[in-house]
Amino acid sequence: MTHLAPPSVRLLVCGNADRGDDGAALSAIATLLPALPHEMLERLEVRRCGHLRPEDLLDIPGGEICIVIDAAMGIAPGHVVTMPLDEISDDPAGPLPRSSHELPIMDVLGATRTQRPGGLPEGVFIGIGGRRFGYGRPLSRSVRLNMGAFQAAIADELARVTHVPQGPSAAA
């Protein structure tokens, strides 16, 4: 019997597939996960969260890294951004995760800072700028054309934090 070490990375996949570009992270991860190396997948815990809430961040154990992927506001449609969680600000001109409509992102991060021992977990936000978020809409052309760059940014960050190089799976 093989015993696996606990995951070292929690990937929070945010969004709603029924709301156009809000489903960008779900679309990206659906085809990216099967292509990741087995050794990387062993270190990964993937959680879907329609709306990013403090609860999604509060139970991340110390030493585990958090990667939040989502559509983003405050950047050009299709543009991909990677930034530390603790650098997200309420500057309306800056990149913000889109899927925090239940609570503003600064409330989510503020509650996590005060309620979680050690404050925010170590981690990053990876977002792709969205254009349209209406119910029943497909992904916009801007997001579709840059989906490869979004997936590459996610894969690059996963490789960096897991110390597993990208490439074909060892199981393949």
mmCIF file of C-alpha atoms in Angstrom:
data_model
loop_
_atom_site.group_PDB
_atom_site.id
_atom_site.type_symbol
_atom_site.label_atom_id
_atom_site.label_comp_id
_atom_site.label_asym_id
_atom_site.label_seq_id
_atom_site.Cartn_x
_atom_site.Cartn_y
_atom_site.Cartn_z
ATOM 1 C CA MET A 1 0.000 0.000 0.000
ATOM 2 C CA THR A 2 1.303 3.457 -0.913
ATOM 3 C CA HIS A 3 0.923 6.258 1.594
ATOM 4 C CA LEU A 4 0.840 9.738 0.127
ATOM 5 C CA ALA A 5 2.160 12.784 1.914
ATOM 6 C CA PRO A 6 -0.414 15.460 2.617
ATOM 7 C CA PRO A 7 -0.853 17.939 -0.225
ATOM 8 C CA SER A 8 1.504 20.880 -0.227
ATOM 9 C CA VAL A 9 -0.636 23.071 -2.482
ATOM 10 C CA ARG A 10 -4.328 23.896 -2.322
ATOM 11 C CA LEU A 11 -5.696 25.073 -5.653
ATOM 12 C CA LEU A 12 -8.913 27.071 -5.270
ATOM 13 C CA VAL A 13 -10.758 27.079 -8.589
ATOM 14 C CA CYS A 14 -13.267 29.929 -8.513
ATOM 15 C CA GLY A 15 -16.134 30.870 -10.747
ATOM 16 C CA ASN A 16 -19.418 29.862 -12.272
ATOM 17 C CA ALA A 17 -19.489 28.201 -15.686
ATOM 18 C CA ASP A 18 -22.957 29.646 -16.391
ATOM 19 C CA ARG A 19 -21.706 33.245 -16.242
ATOM 20 C CA GLY A 20 -19.479 33.698 -19.292
ATOM 21 C CA ASP A 21 -15.903 34.602 -18.418
ATOM 22 C CA ASP A 22 -16.591 33.877 -14.743
ATOM 23 C CA GLY A 23 -16.102 30.223 -15.750
ATOM 24 C CA ALA A 24 -12.588 30.766 -17.125
ATOM 25 C CA ALA A 25 -10.812 29.030 -14.224
ATOM 26 C CA LEU A 26 -13.120 26.001 -14.458
ATOM 27 C CA SER A 27 -12.470 25.750 -18.182
ATOM 28 C CA ALA A 28 -8.715 26.121 -17.731
ATOM 29 C CA ILE A 29 -8.377 23.502 -15.030
ATOM 30 C CA ALA A 30 -10.618 20.965 -16.776
ATOM 31 C CA THR A 31 -8.039 20.396 -19.496
ATOM 32 C CA LEU A 32 -4.910 21.315 -17.533
ATOM 33 C CA LEU A 33 -5.206 18.794 -14.670
ATOM 34 C CA PRO A 34 -5.082 15.664 -16.854
ATOM 35 C CA ALA A 35 -1.875 16.970 -18.480
ATOM 36 C CA LEU A 36 0.007 17.598 -15.211
ATOM 37 C CA PRO A 37 2.726 15.187 -14.060
ATOM 38 C CA HIS A 38 1.626 12.521 -11.601
ATOM 39 C CA GLU A 39 4.215 13.726 -9.073
ATOM 40 C CA MET A 40 2.660 17.187 -9.133
ATOM 41 C CA LEU A 41 -0.880 15.881 -8.756
ATOM 42 C CA GLU A 42 0.185 13.996 -5.606
ATOM 43 C CA ARG A 43 1.069 17.332 -3.991
ATOM 44 C CA LEU A 44 -2.120 19.049 -5.058
ATOM 45 C CA GLU A 45 -5.536 19.428 -3.451
ATOM 46 C CA VAL A 46 -8.073 20.969 -5.827
ATOM 47 C CA ARG A 47 -11.180 22.637 -4.442
ATOM 48 C CA ARG A 48 -13.922 24.286 -6.426
ATOM 49 C CA CYS A 49 -15.349 27.423 -4.878
ATOM 50 C CA GLY A 50 -18.007 29.309 -6.779
ATOM 51 C CA HIS A 51 -17.504 32.386 -4.615
ATOM 52 C CA LEU A 52 -14.254 32.971 -2.749
ATOM 53 C CA ARG A 53 -15.084 33.199 0.964
ATOM 54 C CA PRO A 54 -12.987 33.447 4.141
ATOM 55 C CA GLU A 55 -13.817 29.785 4.872
ATOM 56 C CA ASP A 56 -11.961 28.796 1.707
ATOM 57 C CA LEU A 57 -8.736 30.269 3.124
ATOM 58 C CA LEU A 58 -9.137 29.792 6.881
ATOM 59 C CA ASP A 59 -8.530 26.045 7.065
ATOM 60 C CA ILE A 60 -5.373 25.995 4.944
ATOM 61 C CA PRO A 61 -2.721 24.469 7.203
ATOM 62 C CA GLY A 62 0.508 26.312 7.901
ATOM 63 C CA GLY A 63 3.142 25.311 5.372
ATOM 64 C CA GLU A 64 0.572 24.621 2.660
ATOM 65 C CA ILE A 65 0.560 27.026 -0.280
ATOM 66 C CA CYS A 66 -2.657 28.423 -1.726
ATOM 67 C CA ILE A 67 -3.214 29.232 -5.387
ATOM 68 C CA VAL A 68 -6.457 31.027 -6.244
ATOM 69 C CA ILE A 69 -7.424 30.944 -9.915
ATOM 70 C CA ASP A 70 -10.280 33.055 -11.186
ATOM 71 C CA ALA A 71 -11.457 35.500 -13.797
ATOM 72 C CA ALA A 72 -10.229 38.979 -12.940
ATOM 73 C CA MET A 73 -11.550 42.495 -12.978
ATOM 74 C CA GLY A 74 -9.350 45.565 -13.264
ATOM 75 C CA ILE A 75 -7.192 44.225 -16.097
ATOM 76 C CA ALA A 76 -7.656 44.059 -19.859
ATOM 77 C CA PRO A 77 -9.811 41.182 -21.146
ATOM 78 C CA GLY A 78 -7.605 38.160 -21.839
ATOM 79 C CA HIS A 79 -4.624 39.564 -19.918
ATOM 80 C CA VAL A 80 -3.157 37.116 -17.390
ATOM 81 C CA VAL A 81 -1.819 38.243 -14.023
ATOM 82 C CA THR A 82 -0.016 36.385 -11.232
ATOM 83 C CA MET A 83 0.394 38.153 -7.904
ATOM 84 C CA PRO A 84 0.888 37.289 -4.229
ATOM 85 C CA LEU A 85 -2.359 37.078 -2.250
ATOM 86 C CA ASP A 86 -1.093 39.667 0.214
ATOM 87 C CA GLU A 87 -0.613 42.199 -2.601
ATOM 88 C CA ILE A 88 -4.252 42.216 -3.683
ATOM 89 C CA SER A 89 -5.640 45.618 -2.822
ATOM 90 C CA ASP A 90 -8.968 47.359 -3.127
ATOM 91 C CA ASP A 91 -7.551 49.651 -5.809
ATOM 92 C CA PRO A 92 -10.286 49.587 -8.488
ATOM 93 C CA ALA A 93 -7.603 49.940 -11.157
ATOM 94 C CA GLY A 94 -5.766 46.831 -9.928
ATOM 95 C CA PRO A 95 -6.497 43.186 -10.627
ATOM 96 C CA LEU A 96 -9.163 41.640 -8.400
ATOM 97 C CA PRO A 97 -10.638 38.132 -8.330
ATOM 98 C CA ARG A 98 -14.084 38.261 -9.919
ATOM 99 C CA SER A 99 -15.678 35.492 -7.876
ATOM 100 C CA SER A 100 -15.906 37.300 -4.587
ATOM 101 C CA HIS A 101 -19.361 38.750 -5.165
ATOM 102 C CA GLU A 102 -20.791 37.419 -1.897
ATOM 103 C CA LEU A 103 -18.230 39.504 0.014
ATOM 104 C CA PRO A 104 -15.822 42.084 -1.413
ATOM 105 C CA ILE A 105 -12.339 40.597 -1.791
ATOM 106 C CA MET A 106 -10.877 42.945 0.814
ATOM 107 C CA ASP A 107 -13.442 41.679 3.345
ATOM 108 C CA VAL A 108 -12.527 38.075 2.469
ATOM 109 C CA LEU A 109 -8.811 38.767 2.897
ATOM 110 C CA GLY A 110 -9.331 40.925 6.000
ATOM 111 C CA ALA A 111 -11.405 38.267 7.752
ATOM 112 C CA THR A 112 -8.801 35.649 6.884
ATOM 113 C CA ARG A 113 -5.961 37.831 8.193
ATOM 114 C CA THR A 114 -7.673 38.320 11.553
ATOM 115 C CA GLN A 115 -9.162 34.841 12.037
ATOM 116 C CA ARG A 116 -6.425 32.557 10.731
ATOM 117 C CA PRO A 117 -3.369 32.012 12.935
ATOM 118 C CA GLY A 118 -0.477 33.488 10.989
ATOM 119 C CA GLY A 119 -2.730 35.649 8.804
ATOM 120 C CA LEU A 120 -3.170 34.975 5.100
ATOM 121 C CA PRO A 121 -1.792 31.699 3.836
ATOM 122 C CA GLU A 122 1.251 31.889 1.592
ATOM 123 C CA GLY A 123 0.051 31.941 -1.973
ATOM 124 C CA VAL A 124 -0.807 33.653 -5.196
ATOM 125 C CA PHE A 125 -3.747 34.771 -7.260
ATOM 126 C CA ILE A 126 -3.686 33.909 -10.964
ATOM 127 C CA GLY A 127 -6.371 35.640 -12.975
ATOM 128 C CA ILE A 128 -7.413 36.259 -16.544
ATOM 129 C CA GLY A 129 -9.198 39.468 -17.414
ATOM 130 C CA GLY A 130 -12.819 38.910 -18.306
ATOM 131 C CA ARG A 131 -15.086 40.819 -20.665
ATOM 132 C CA ARG A 132 -18.588 39.461 -20.085
ATOM 133 C CA PHE A 133 -20.165 37.812 -17.062
ATOM 134 C CA GLY A 134 -23.865 37.483 -17.928
ATOM 135 C CA TYR A 135 -25.823 34.301 -17.285
ATOM 136 C CA GLY A 136 -25.916 31.915 -20.209
ATOM 137 C CA ARG A 137 -22.998 33.553 -22.003
ATOM 138 C CA PRO A 138 -20.032 31.567 -23.338
ATOM 139 C CA LEU A 139 -16.422 32.540 -22.697
ATOM 140 C CA SER A 140 -15.521 35.724 -24.557
ATOM 141 C CA ARG A 141 -13.165 35.664 -27.514
ATOM 142 C CA SER A 142 -10.516 37.481 -25.427
ATOM 143 C CA VAL A 143 -10.526 34.734 -22.809
ATOM 144 C CA ARG A 144 -10.697 31.869 -25.331
ATOM 145 C CA LEU A 145 -7.735 33.235 -27.300
ATOM 146 C CA ASN A 146 -5.625 33.588 -24.155
ATOM 147 C CA MET A 147 -6.677 30.388 -22.379
ATOM 148 C CA GLY A 148 -3.290 28.832 -23.228
ATOM 149 C CA ALA A 149 -1.458 31.687 -21.487
ATOM 150 C CA PHE A 150 -3.748 31.324 -18.435
ATOM 151 C CA GLN A 151 -3.097 27.578 -18.265
ATOM 152 C CA ALA A 152 0.654 28.129 -18.733
ATOM 153 C CA ALA A 153 0.692 30.615 -15.827
ATOM 154 C CA ILE A 154 -1.123 28.081 -13.612
ATOM 155 C CA ALA A 155 1.183 25.227 -14.651
ATOM 156 C CA ASP A 156 4.287 27.393 -14.172
ATOM 157 C CA GLU A 157 3.221 28.372 -10.655
ATOM 158 C CA LEU A 158 2.366 24.783 -9.765
ATOM 159 C CA ALA A 159 5.793 23.655 -11.013
ATOM 160 C CA ARG A 160 7.469 26.409 -8.993
ATOM 161 C CA VAL A 161 5.729 25.659 -5.689
ATOM 162 C CA THR A 162 5.741 21.853 -5.945
ATOM 163 C CA HIS A 163 9.301 21.686 -7.279
ATOM 164 C CA VAL A 164 8.094 19.260 -9.952
ATOM 165 C CA PRO A 165 9.133 20.142 -13.492
ATOM 166 C CA GLN A 166 6.423 20.291 -16.112
ATOM 167 C CA GLY A 167 6.358 17.607 -18.720
ATOM 168 C CA PRO A 168 4.736 14.295 -19.464
ATOM 169 C CA SER A 169 3.367 12.396 -16.524
ATOM 170 C CA ALA A 170 5.567 9.636 -15.134
ATOM 171 C CA ALA A 171 2.516 7.386 -15.343
ATOM 172 C CA ALA A 172 2.117 7.989 -19.082
#
